PDB file of C-alpha atoms in Angstrom:
ATOM      1  CA  MET P1194     -33.909 -43.455 -64.366  1.00  0.00           C
ATOM      2  CA  ALA P1195     -32.848 -39.919 -65.109  1.00  0.00           C
ATOM      3  CA  CYS P1196     -35.044 -38.563 -62.297  1.00  0.00           C
ATOM      4  CA  ALA P1197     -33.666 -41.121 -59.876  1.00  0.00           C
ATOM      5  CA  TYR P1198     -30.179 -40.045 -60.794  1.00  0.00           C
ATOM      6  CA  ARG P1199     -30.890 -36.268 -60.385  1.00  0.00           C
ATOM      7  CA  ILE P1200     -32.534 -36.456 -56.991  1.00  0.00           C
ATOM      8  CA  PRO P1201     -29.468 -37.686 -55.148  1.00  0.00           C
ATOM      9  CA  LYS P1202     -27.358 -35.017 -56.900  1.00  0.00           C
ATOM     10  CA  PHE P1203     -29.775 -32.348 -55.690  1.00  0.00           C
ATOM     11  CA  LEU P1204     -29.755 -33.713 -52.179  1.00  0.00           C
ATOM     12  CA  GLN P1205     -25.961 -33.832 -52.213  1.00  0.00           C
ATOM     13  CA  PHE P1206     -25.712 -30.218 -53.287  1.00  0.00           C
ATOM     14  CA  PHE P1207     -28.243 -29.148 -50.630  1.00  0.00           C
ATOM     15  CA  ILE P1208     -26.380 -30.944 -47.924  1.00  0.00           C
ATOM     16  CA  ILE P1209     -23.063 -29.387 -48.924  1.00  0.00           C
ATOM     17  CA  PHE P1210     -24.638 -25.939 -49.095  1.00  0.00           C
ATOM     18  CA  THR P1211     -26.213 -26.410 -45.670  1.00  0.00           C
ATOM     19  CA  ILE P1212     -22.897 -27.501 -44.128  1.00  0.00           C
ATOM     20  CA  ILE P1213     -21.049 -24.570 -45.631  1.00  0.00           C
ATOM     21  CA  SER P1214     -23.741 -22.089 -44.509  1.00  0.00           C
ATOM     22  CA  CYS P1215     -23.693 -23.464 -40.964  1.00  0.00           C
ATOM     23  CA  SER P1216     -19.936 -23.339 -40.799  1.00  0.00           C
ATOM     24  CA  PHE P1217     -19.869 -19.753 -42.065  1.00  0.00           C
ATOM     25  CA  SER P1218     -22.678 -18.777 -39.690  1.00  0.00           C
ATOM     26  CA  ARG P1219     -20.788 -20.428 -36.797  1.00  0.00           C
ATOM     27  CA  LEU P1220     -17.639 -18.510 -37.666  1.00  0.00           C
ATOM     28  CA  VAL P1221     -19.573 -15.261 -37.762  1.00  0.00           C
ATOM     29  CA  SER P1222     -21.471 -15.881 -34.564  1.00  0.00           C
ATOM     30  CA  ALA P1223     -18.584 -17.348 -32.580  1.00  0.00           C
ATOM     31  CA  ASN P1224     -18.024 -15.478 -29.317  1.00  0.00           C
ATOM     32  CA  VAL P1225     -14.495 -14.381 -28.443  1.00  0.00           C
ATOM     33  CA  GLU P1226     -13.008 -16.227 -25.465  1.00  0.00           C
ATOM     34  CA  LEU P1227     -11.013 -13.696 -23.420  1.00  0.00           C
ATOM     35  CA  ASP P1228      -8.167 -14.444 -21.090  1.00  0.00           C
ATOM     36  CA  GLU P1229      -5.215 -12.654 -19.465  1.00  0.00           C
ATOM     37  CA  ASP P1230      -3.380 -12.334 -22.741  1.00  0.00           C
ATOM     38  CA  ASN P1231      -5.982 -11.034 -25.187  1.00  0.00           C
ATOM     39  CA  TRP P1232      -8.438  -9.141 -23.052  1.00  0.00           C
ATOM     40  CA  LYS P1233      -7.174  -5.760 -24.131  1.00  0.00           C
ATOM     41  CA  GLN P1234      -8.696  -6.160 -27.542  1.00  0.00           C
ATOM     42  CA  ILE P1235     -12.028  -5.070 -26.094  1.00  0.00           C
ATOM     43  CA  LEU P1236     -10.597  -1.607 -25.517  1.00  0.00           C
ATOM     44  CA  ASP P1237     -11.239  -0.871 -29.194  1.00  0.00           C
ATOM     45  CA  GLY P1238     -14.726  -0.835 -30.658  1.00  0.00           C
ATOM     46  CA  GLU P1239     -17.990  -1.971 -29.057  1.00  0.00           C
ATOM     47  CA  TRP P1240     -18.361  -5.176 -27.072  1.00  0.00           C
ATOM     48  CA  MET P1241     -20.698  -7.070 -24.844  1.00  0.00           C
ATOM     49  CA  VAL P1242     -18.680  -9.185 -22.392  1.00  0.00           C
ATOM     50  CA  GLU P1243     -20.090 -11.959 -20.166  1.00  0.00           C
ATOM     51  CA  PHE P1244     -18.316 -13.334 -17.078  1.00  0.00           C
ATOM     52  CA  TYR P1245     -19.404 -16.963 -16.367  1.00  0.00           C
ATOM     53  CA  ALA P1246     -18.346 -20.152 -14.673  1.00  0.00           C
ATOM     54  CA  PRO P1247     -19.099 -23.712 -15.855  1.00  0.00           C
ATOM     55  CA  TRP P1248     -20.564 -24.658 -12.490  1.00  0.00           C
ATOM     56  CA  CYS P1249     -22.968 -21.722 -12.452  1.00  0.00           C
ATOM     57  CA  PRO P1250     -26.636 -22.757 -13.327  1.00  0.00           C
ATOM     58  CA  ALA P1251     -27.605 -19.229 -14.351  1.00  0.00           C
ATOM     59  CA  CYS P1252     -24.587 -19.025 -16.651  1.00  0.00           C
ATOM     60  CA  ASN P1253     -25.542 -22.283 -18.284  1.00  0.00           C
ATOM     61  CA  ALA P1254     -29.116 -21.037 -18.815  1.00  0.00           C
ATOM     62  CA  LEU P1255     -27.739 -17.847 -20.445  1.00  0.00           C
ATOM     63  CA  ALA P1256     -25.360 -19.711 -22.756  1.00  0.00           C
ATOM     64  CA  PRO P1257     -27.719 -20.263 -25.751  1.00  0.00           C
ATOM     65  CA  VAL P1258     -28.954 -16.615 -25.529  1.00  0.00           C
ATOM     66  CA  TRP P1259     -25.418 -15.374 -25.482  1.00  0.00           C
ATOM     67  CA  ARG P1260     -24.493 -17.465 -28.600  1.00  0.00           C
ATOM     68  CA  ASP P1261     -27.607 -16.068 -30.340  1.00  0.00           C
ATOM     69  CA  LEU P1262     -26.663 -12.501 -29.448  1.00  0.00           C
ATOM     70  CA  SER P1263     -23.618 -12.375 -31.733  1.00  0.00           C
ATOM     71  CA  THR P1264     -25.587 -14.076 -34.519  1.00  0.00           C
ATOM     72  CA  GLN P1265     -28.380 -11.472 -34.376  1.00  0.00           C
ATOM     73  CA  ALA P1266     -25.916  -8.640 -34.165  1.00  0.00           C
ATOM     74  CA  ALA P1267     -24.187  -9.879 -37.301  1.00  0.00           C
ATOM     75  CA  ARG P1268     -27.483 -10.157 -39.161  1.00  0.00           C
ATOM     76  CA  LYS P1269     -28.419  -6.567 -38.209  1.00  0.00           C
ATOM     77  CA  SER P1270     -24.946  -5.384 -39.279  1.00  0.00           C
ATOM     78  CA  LEU P1271     -24.090  -4.067 -35.847  1.00  0.00           C
ATOM     79  CA  ALA P1272     -20.478  -3.263 -35.023  1.00  0.00           C
ATOM     80  CA  MET P1273     -20.965  -4.873 -31.593  1.00  0.00           C
ATOM     81  CA  ARG P1274     -19.191  -8.102 -30.853  1.00  0.00           C
ATOM     82  CA  ALA P1275     -19.754 -10.585 -28.058  1.00  0.00           C
ATOM     83  CA  ALA P1276     -17.058 -11.978 -25.789  1.00  0.00           C
ATOM     84  CA  GLU P1277     -17.008 -14.225 -22.703  1.00  0.00           C
ATOM     85  CA  VAL P1278     -14.651 -14.860 -19.763  1.00  0.00           C
ATOM     86  CA  ASP P1279     -14.378 -18.099 -17.812  1.00  0.00           C
ATOM     87  CA  VAL P1280     -13.498 -16.915 -14.302  1.00  0.00           C
ATOM     88  CA  THR P1281     -12.176 -20.316 -13.422  1.00  0.00           C
ATOM     89  CA  LYS P1282      -9.525 -20.045 -16.107  1.00  0.00           C
ATOM     90  CA  SER P1283      -8.849 -16.262 -15.775  1.00  0.00           C
ATOM     91  CA  PRO P1284      -9.262 -15.288 -12.117  1.00  0.00           C
ATOM     92  CA  GLY P1285      -7.230 -12.140 -12.683  1.00  0.00           C
ATOM     93  CA  LEU P1286      -9.890 -10.758 -15.019  1.00  0.00           C
ATOM     94  CA  SER P1287     -12.616 -11.322 -12.376  1.00  0.00           C
ATOM     95  CA  GLY P1288     -10.606  -9.228 -10.005  1.00  0.00           C
ATOM     96  CA  ARG P1289      -9.768  -6.641 -12.616  1.00  0.00           C
ATOM     97  CA  PHE P1290     -13.479  -6.128 -13.432  1.00  0.00           C
ATOM     98  CA  VAL P1291     -14.584  -6.574  -9.778  1.00  0.00           C
ATOM     99  CA  VAL P1292     -16.958  -9.403 -10.583  1.00  0.00           C
ATOM    100  CA  THR P1293     -18.967 -10.302  -7.469  1.00  0.00           C
ATOM    101  CA  ALA P1294     -21.843 -12.253  -9.050  1.00  0.00           C
ATOM    102  CA  LEU P1295     -22.343 -14.605 -11.970  1.00  0.00           C
ATOM    103  CA  PRO P1296     -23.187 -14.089 -14.653  1.00  0.00           C
ATOM    104  CA  THR P1297     -22.047 -10.456 -14.978  1.00  0.00           C
ATOM    105  CA  ILE P1298     -22.337  -8.555 -18.309  1.00  0.00           C
ATOM    106  CA  PHE P1299     -20.315  -5.451 -19.270  1.00  0.00           C
ATOM    107  CA  HIS P1300     -20.880  -3.084 -22.192  1.00  0.00           C
ATOM    108  CA  VAL P1301     -17.606  -1.678 -23.479  1.00  0.00           C
ATOM    109  CA  ILE P1302     -17.233   1.025 -26.096  1.00  0.00           C
ATOM    110  CA  ASP P1303     -13.915   2.720 -26.943  1.00  0.00           C
ATOM    111  CA  GLY P1304     -12.460   1.905 -23.479  1.00  0.00           C
ATOM    112  CA  GLU P1305     -15.550   2.956 -21.491  1.00  0.00           C
ATOM    113  CA  PHE P1306     -17.022   0.230 -19.272  1.00  0.00           C
ATOM    114  CA  ARG P1307     -20.621  -0.002 -18.109  1.00  0.00           C
ATOM    115  CA  GLN P1308     -22.274  -2.865 -16.362  1.00  0.00           C
ATOM    116  CA  TYR P1309     -25.439  -4.069 -18.022  1.00  0.00           C
ATOM    117  CA  LYS P1310     -28.252  -4.783 -15.530  1.00  0.00           C
ATOM    118  CA  GLY P1311     -31.184  -5.035 -17.891  1.00  0.00           C
ATOM    119  CA  PRO P1312     -33.149  -8.113 -19.042  1.00  0.00           C
ATOM    120  CA  ARG P1313     -31.047 -11.001 -20.299  1.00  0.00           C
ATOM    121  CA  ASP P1314     -32.763 -11.759 -23.561  1.00  0.00           C
ATOM    122  CA  VAL P1315     -31.512 -11.130 -27.078  1.00  0.00           C
ATOM    123  CA  ASP P1316     -33.922  -8.327 -28.000  1.00  0.00           C
ATOM    124  CA  SER P1317     -33.250  -6.351 -24.803  1.00  0.00           C
ATOM    125  CA  MET P1318     -29.478  -6.572 -25.131  1.00  0.00           C
ATOM    126  CA  LEU P1319     -29.599  -5.681 -28.855  1.00  0.00           C
ATOM    127  CA  GLY P1320     -31.857  -2.753 -28.080  1.00  0.00           C
ATOM    128  CA  PHE P1321     -29.406  -1.629 -25.379  1.00  0.00           C
ATOM    129  CA  VAL P1322     -26.744  -1.421 -28.090  1.00  0.00           C
ATOM    130  CA  GLN P1323     -28.825  -0.400 -31.150  1.00  0.00           C
ATOM    131  CA  GLN P1324     -30.796   2.353 -29.437  1.00  0.00           C
ATOM    132  CA  LYS P1325     -27.777   3.505 -27.416  1.00  0.00           C
ATOM    133  CA  ARG P1326     -29.492   3.106 -24.139  1.00  0.00           C
ATOM    134  CA  TRP P1327     -26.019   2.665 -22.630  1.00  0.00           C
ATOM    135  CA  GLN P1328     -25.686   6.440 -22.633  1.00  0.00           C
ATOM    136  CA  GLN P1329     -28.181   6.559 -19.704  1.00  0.00           C
ATOM    137  CA  THR P1330     -25.823   4.416 -17.569  1.00  0.00           C
ATOM    138  CA  GLU P1331     -22.902   5.943 -15.722  1.00  0.00           C
ATOM    139  CA  PRO P1332     -19.579   4.532 -16.869  1.00  0.00           C
ATOM    140  CA  VAL P1333     -17.102   2.928 -14.445  1.00  0.00           C
ATOM    141  CA  PRO P1334     -14.904   5.651 -12.817  1.00  0.00           C
ATOM    142  CA  ALA P1335     -11.433   6.069 -14.278  1.00  0.00           C
ATOM    143  CA  TRP P1336      -9.708   4.888 -11.091  1.00  0.00           C
ATOM    144  CA  LYS P1337     -11.800   1.724 -11.124  1.00  0.00           C
ATOM    145  CA  ALA P1338     -11.438   1.016 -14.848  1.00  0.00           C
ATOM    146  CA  PRO P1339     -10.004  -2.475 -15.601  1.00  0.00           C
ATOM    147  CA  HIS P1340      -7.031  -1.042 -17.439  1.00  0.00           C
ATOM    148  CA  SER P1341      -6.043   1.370 -14.538  1.00  0.00           C
ATOM    149  CA  LEU P1342      -2.999   0.835 -12.304  1.00  0.00           C
ATOM    150  CA  GLN P1343      -5.114   0.079  -9.209  1.00  0.00           C
ATOM    151  CA  MET P1344      -7.125  -2.613 -10.850  1.00  0.00           C
ATOM    152  CA  THR P1345      -3.985  -4.102 -12.338  1.00  0.00           C
ATOM    153  CA  LEU P1346      -2.665  -4.496  -8.757  1.00  0.00           C
ATOM    154  CA  VAL P1347      -5.994  -6.045  -7.726  1.00  0.00           C
ATOM    155  CA  ALA P1348      -5.759  -8.519 -10.617  1.00  0.00           C
ATOM    156  CA  GLU P1349      -2.263  -9.595  -9.454  1.00  0.00           C
ATOM    157  CA  PHE P1350      -3.556 -10.185  -5.947  1.00  0.00           C
ATOM    158  CA  PHE P1351      -6.322 -12.375  -7.364  1.00  0.00           C
ATOM    159  CA  LYS P1352      -3.756 -14.352  -9.266  1.00  0.00           C
ATOM    160  CA  LEU P1353      -1.673 -14.733  -6.107  1.00  0.00           C
ATOM    161  CA  SER P1354      -4.701 -15.965  -4.189  1.00  0.00           C
ATOM    162  CA  GLN P1355      -5.253 -18.647  -6.765  1.00  0.00           C
ATOM    163  CA  VAL P1356      -1.622 -19.725  -6.541  1.00  0.00           C
ATOM    164  CA  LEU P1357      -1.879 -19.954  -2.791  1.00  0.00           C
ATOM    165  CA  ARG P1358      -5.013 -21.931  -3.057  1.00  0.00           C
ATOM    166  CA  SER P1359      -3.339 -24.444  -5.379  1.00  0.00           C
ATOM    167  CA  VAL P1360      -0.400 -24.736  -2.973  1.00  0.00           C
ATOM    168  CA  HIS P1361      -2.774 -25.358  -0.058  1.00  0.00           C
ATOM    169  CA  THR P1362      -4.512 -28.057  -2.069  1.00  0.00           C
ATOM    170  CA  MET P1363      -1.195 -29.660  -3.026  1.00  0.00           C
ATOM    171  CA  LEU P1364       0.037 -29.724   0.598  1.00  0.00           C
ATOM    172  CA  MET P1365      -3.111 -31.545   1.731  1.00  0.00           C
ATOM    173  CA  GLU P1366      -3.534 -33.967  -1.188  1.00  0.00           C
ATOM    174  CA  GLN P1367       0.031 -34.801  -2.203  1.00  0.00           C
ATOM    175  CA  TYR P1368       1.824 -34.482   1.093  1.00  0.00           C
ATOM    176  CA  GLY P1369      -0.975 -35.510   3.413  1.00  0.00           C
ATOM    177  CA  LEU P1370      -0.791 -32.476   5.721  1.00  0.00           C
ATOM    178  CA  PRO P1371      -3.856 -31.682   7.829  1.00  0.00           C
ATOM    179  CA  THR P1372      -5.699 -28.435   7.266  1.00  0.00           C
ATOM    180  CA  TRP P1373      -4.220 -26.804  10.396  1.00  0.00           C
ATOM    181  CA  GLY P1374      -0.717 -27.818   9.277  1.00  0.00           C
ATOM    182  CA  SER P1375      -1.100 -26.017   5.980  1.00  0.00           C
ATOM    183  CA  TYR P1376      -2.515 -22.959   7.677  1.00  0.00           C
ATOM    184  CA  LEU P1377       0.482 -23.014  10.186  1.00  0.00           C
ATOM    185  CA  ILE P1378       2.937 -23.006   7.254  1.00  0.00           C
ATOM    186  CA  PHE P1379       1.103 -20.081   5.686  1.00  0.00           C
ATOM    187  CA  ALA P1380       1.055 -18.220   9.014  1.00  0.00           C
ATOM    188  CA  ILE P1381       4.847 -18.627   9.561  1.00  0.00           C
ATOM    189  CA  GLY P1382       5.472 -17.568   5.959  1.00  0.00           C
ATOM    190  CA  THR P1383       3.265 -14.445   6.409  1.00  0.00           C
ATOM    191  CA  ILE P1384       5.151 -13.432   9.595  1.00  0.00           C
ATOM    192  CA  LEU P1385       8.527 -13.799   7.919  1.00  0.00           C
ATOM    193  CA  ILE P1386       7.511 -11.879   4.849  1.00  0.00           C
ATOM    194  CA  GLY P1387       5.976  -9.137   7.024  1.00  0.00           C
ATOM    195  CA  ALA P1388       9.221  -8.829   9.016  1.00  0.00           C
ATOM    196  CA  LEU P1389      11.302  -8.556   5.874  1.00  0.00           C
ATOM    197  CA  LEU P1390       8.952  -5.937   4.408  1.00  0.00           C
ATOM    198  CA  GLY P1391       9.033  -3.955   7.651  1.00  0.00           C
ATOM    199  CA  LEU P1392      12.845  -4.038   7.645  1.00  0.00           C
ATOM    200  CA  LEU P1393      12.895  -2.889   4.051  1.00  0.00           C
ATOM    201  CA  LEU P1394      10.469  -0.071   4.861  1.00  0.00           C
ATOM    202  CA  VAL P1395      12.576   1.160   7.733  1.00  0.00           C
ATOM    203  CA  CYS P1396      15.720   1.167   5.571  1.00  0.00           C
ATOM    204  CA  ILE P1397      13.949   3.169   2.864  1.00  0.00           C
ATOM    205  CA  ILE P1398      12.668   5.721   5.465  1.00  0.00           C
ATOM    206  CA  ASP P1399      16.199   6.104   6.932  1.00  0.00           C
ATOM    207  CA  LEU P1400      17.608   6.599   3.433  1.00  0.00           C
ATOM    208  CA  LEU P1401      15.003   9.211   2.510  1.00  0.00           C
ATOM    209  CA  TYR P1402      14.858  10.943   5.925  1.00  0.00           C
ATOM    210  CA  PRO P1403      18.090  10.381   7.792  1.00  0.00           C
ATOM    211  CA  PRO P1404      17.986  11.036  11.610  1.00  0.00           C
ATOM    212  CA  ARG P1405      19.400  14.376  12.796  1.00  0.00           C
ATOM    213  CA  ARG P1406      22.771  14.326  14.510  1.00  0.00           C
ATOM    214  CA  SER P1407      22.890  15.620  18.139  1.00  0.00           C
ATOM    215  CA  ASP P1408      25.066  18.700  18.857  1.00  0.00           C
ATOM    216  CA  LYS P1409      25.848  17.450  22.345  1.00  0.00           C
ATOM    217  CA  VAL P1410      29.391  16.056  22.982  1.00  0.00           C
ATOM    218  CA  LEU P1411      30.091  13.639  25.772  1.00  0.00           C
ATOM    219  CA  VAL P1412      33.086  14.722  27.924  1.00  0.00           C
ATOM    220  CA  SER P1413      34.561  13.496  31.127  1.00  0.00           C
ATOM    221  CA  ALA P1414      33.849  15.045  34.508  1.00  0.00           C
ATOM    222  CA  ALA P1415      37.383  16.507  34.819  1.00  0.00           C
ATOM    223  CA  GLU P1416      37.139  18.197  31.359  1.00  0.00           C
ATOM    224  CA  ALA P1417      33.735  19.599  32.175  1.00  0.00           C
ATOM    225  CA  ARG P1418      35.103  21.120  35.455  1.00  0.00           C
ATOM    226  CA  HIS P1419      38.059  22.595  33.564  1.00  0.00           C
ATOM    227  CA  ARG P1420      35.764  24.108  30.949  1.00  0.00           C
ATOM    228  CA  ASP P1421      33.650  25.614  33.687  1.00  0.00           C
ATOM    229  CA  LEU P1422      36.661  27.203  35.347  1.00  0.00           C
ATOM    230  CA  ASP P1423      37.899  28.584  32.017  1.00  0.00           C
ATOM    231  CA  GLY P1424      34.488  30.037  31.199  1.00  0.00           C
ATOM    232  CA  LYS P1425      33.964  31.781  34.499  1.00  0.00           C
ATOM    233  CA  GLY P1426      37.536  31.840  35.924  1.00  0.00           C
ATOM    234  CA  VAL P1427      37.693  35.557  36.996  1.00  0.00           C
ATOM    235  CA  ASP P1428      34.242  35.642  38.508  1.00  0.00           C
ATOM    236  CA  ASP P1429      34.677  32.450  40.433  1.00  0.00           C
ATOM    237  CA  GLU P1430      38.083  33.475  41.712  1.00  0.00           C
ATOM    238  CA  GLN P1431      36.861  36.917  42.747  1.00  0.00           C
ATOM    239  CA  GLU P1432      33.918  35.319  44.502  1.00  0.00           C
ATOM    240  CA  LEU P1433      36.240  33.000  46.364  1.00  0.00           C
ATOM    241  CA  ILE P1434      38.531  35.921  47.448  1.00  0.00           C
ATOM    242  CA  ASN P1435      35.530  37.953  48.657  1.00  0.00           C
ATOM    243  CA  ASP P1436      34.413  34.946  50.690  1.00  0.00           C
ATOM    244  CA  ASP P1437      37.843  34.710  52.273  1.00  0.00           C
ATOM    245  CA  ILE P1438      37.923  38.415  53.132  1.00  0.00           C
ATOM    246  CA  VAL P1439      34.484  38.249  54.660  1.00  0.00           C
ATOM    247  CA  ASP P1440      35.551  35.315  56.719  1.00  0.00           C
ATOM    248  CA  ASP P1441      38.641  37.112  57.952  1.00  0.00           C
ATOM    249  CA  ASN P1442      36.700  40.273  58.916  1.00  0.00           C
ATOM    250  CA  GLU P1443      34.184  38.212  60.764  1.00  0.00           C
ATOM    251  CA  LYS P1444      37.034  36.353  62.590  1.00  0.00           C
ATOM    252  CA  ASP P1445      38.743  39.673  63.502  1.00  0.00           C
ATOM    253  CA  SER P1446      35.526  41.215  64.808  1.00  0.00           C
ATOM    254  CA  ASP P1447      34.961  38.155  66.961  1.00  0.00           C
ATOM    255  CA  ALA P1448      38.523  38.350  68.267  1.00  0.00           C
ATOM    256  CA  GLU P1449      38.130  42.052  69.132  1.00  0.00           C
ATOM    257  CA  LYS P1450      34.989  41.409  71.011  1.00  0.00           C
ATOM    258  CA  ASN P1451      36.585  38.583  72.916  1.00  0.00           C
ATOM    259  CA  SER P1452      39.743  40.728  73.840  1.00  0.00           C
ATOM    260  CA  ALA P1453      37.891  43.894  74.828  1.00  0.00           C
ATOM    261  CA  SER P1454      38.402  43.287  78.520  1.00  0.00           C
ATOM    262  CA  ASP P1455      42.059  42.492  78.097  1.00  0.00           C
ATOM    263  CA  SER P1456      42.729  45.701  76.157  1.00  0.00           C
ATOM    264  CA  SER P1457      41.108  47.887  78.812  1.00  0.00           C
ATOM    265  CA  SER P1458      43.177  46.278  81.548  1.00  0.00           C
ATOM    266  CA  SER P1459      46.329  46.656  79.602  1.00  0.00           C
ATOM    267  CA  GLU P1460      45.598  50.344  79.013  1.00  0.00           C
ATOM    268  CA  ALA P1461      45.123  50.831  82.718  1.00  0.00           C
ATOM    269  CA  ALA P1462      48.416  49.246  83.671  1.00  0.00           C
ATOM    270  CA  PRO P1463      50.674  51.682  81.806  1.00  0.00           C
ATOM    271  CA  ALA P1464      48.751  54.596  83.059  1.00  0.00           C
ATOM    272  CA  ALA P1465      49.297  53.479  86.553  1.00  0.00           C
ATOM    273  CA  GLY P1466      52.954  52.932  85.993  1.00  0.00           C
ATOM    274  CA  GLY P1467      53.468  56.093  84.025  1.00  0.00           C
ATOM    275  CA  ASP P1468      54.780  54.326  80.906  1.00  0.00           C
ATOM    276  CA  VAL P1469      53.078  55.082  77.653  1.00  0.00           C
ATOM    277  CA  ALA P1470      53.119  52.224  75.173  1.00  0.00           C
ATOM    278  CA  ASP P1471      53.977  52.963  71.575  1.00  0.00           C
ATOM    279  CA  ASP P1472      51.064  52.555  69.135  1.00  0.00           C
ATOM    280  CA  LYS P1473      51.811  49.847  66.539  1.00  0.00           C
ATOM    281  CA  PRO P1474      49.743  49.381  63.465  1.00  0.00           C
ATOM    282  CA  GLU P1475      47.726  46.191  63.549  1.00  0.00           C
ATOM    283  CA  VAL P1476      48.840  43.655  60.921  1.00  0.00           C
ATOM    284  CA  ARG P1477      45.960  41.689  59.373  1.00  0.00           C
ATOM    285  CA  LYS P1478      46.932  38.211  58.424  1.00  0.00           C
ATOM    286  CA  ARG P1479      45.072  36.680  55.518  1.00  0.00           C
ATOM    287  CA  ARG P1480      43.857  33.191  55.784  1.00  0.00           C
ATOM    288  CA  PRO P1481      45.418  30.883  53.249  1.00  0.00           C
ATOM    289  CA  ARG P1482      43.007  29.947  50.449  1.00  0.00           C
ATOM    290  CA  LYS P1483      42.033  26.368  50.014  1.00  0.00           C
ATOM    291  CA  ALA P1484      43.077  24.750  46.925  1.00  0.00           C
ATOM    292  CA  ASP P1485      40.394  23.764  44.491  1.00  0.00           C
TER     293      ASP P1485
END
């Protein structure tokens, strides 16, 4: 009877110990689920990060290996920790890390990012960390690092694309719009937003680089004529006087030529009569100048 009583006690103790051990092991080997809020914790220490999706067959095949990775790392007292990102829940992180295929694995140590492209078994990944084979791989450039400004903007665009996709789905499912109707709404919205951004850009350029003012002043025709006369008054007047004098001389010469015969006959007449005419100086009459 005593033996029958002790065996259940022993089994009960063994079951409790097993449950506690499994729970402790699960806590130690649990992978960290990263999202938009807590992803920056991988910038400190050493990490192996997997990007996956629930609908990806290759990701589902890698899932047990990935769970075992953190367990083996804990048993070997490695400082490396494992984390995973569900791209369907955190699309911004997939854009931030430029994930183009699934699953994608990154090795991160003290803010340096390297993509792991080796075999996807536990021993190979642990050897990559334990033997520091990651030093043979070029890190991601600084401008392309997930925590850089450029990749932050890319992540925001990825978030915006997911929002637009959800709006497109809502317009078709809840409001019953056809596909072309939803596309038409997005096209009109894009044109309006582009026009507003263009107007804003023009205003900013005019503010930073204002247009130069022209030195030319618009005046009336009468004022322009008056300014021309004031500027060259003496020269124009002298030129006009010279023109008048030349015209008078030409007229007098023509008149003398025409009256040559008359003068000769008149000179002959006094000689015949014996009367000598008194010489009178010729008076030149100036032609009146036309008013401007």
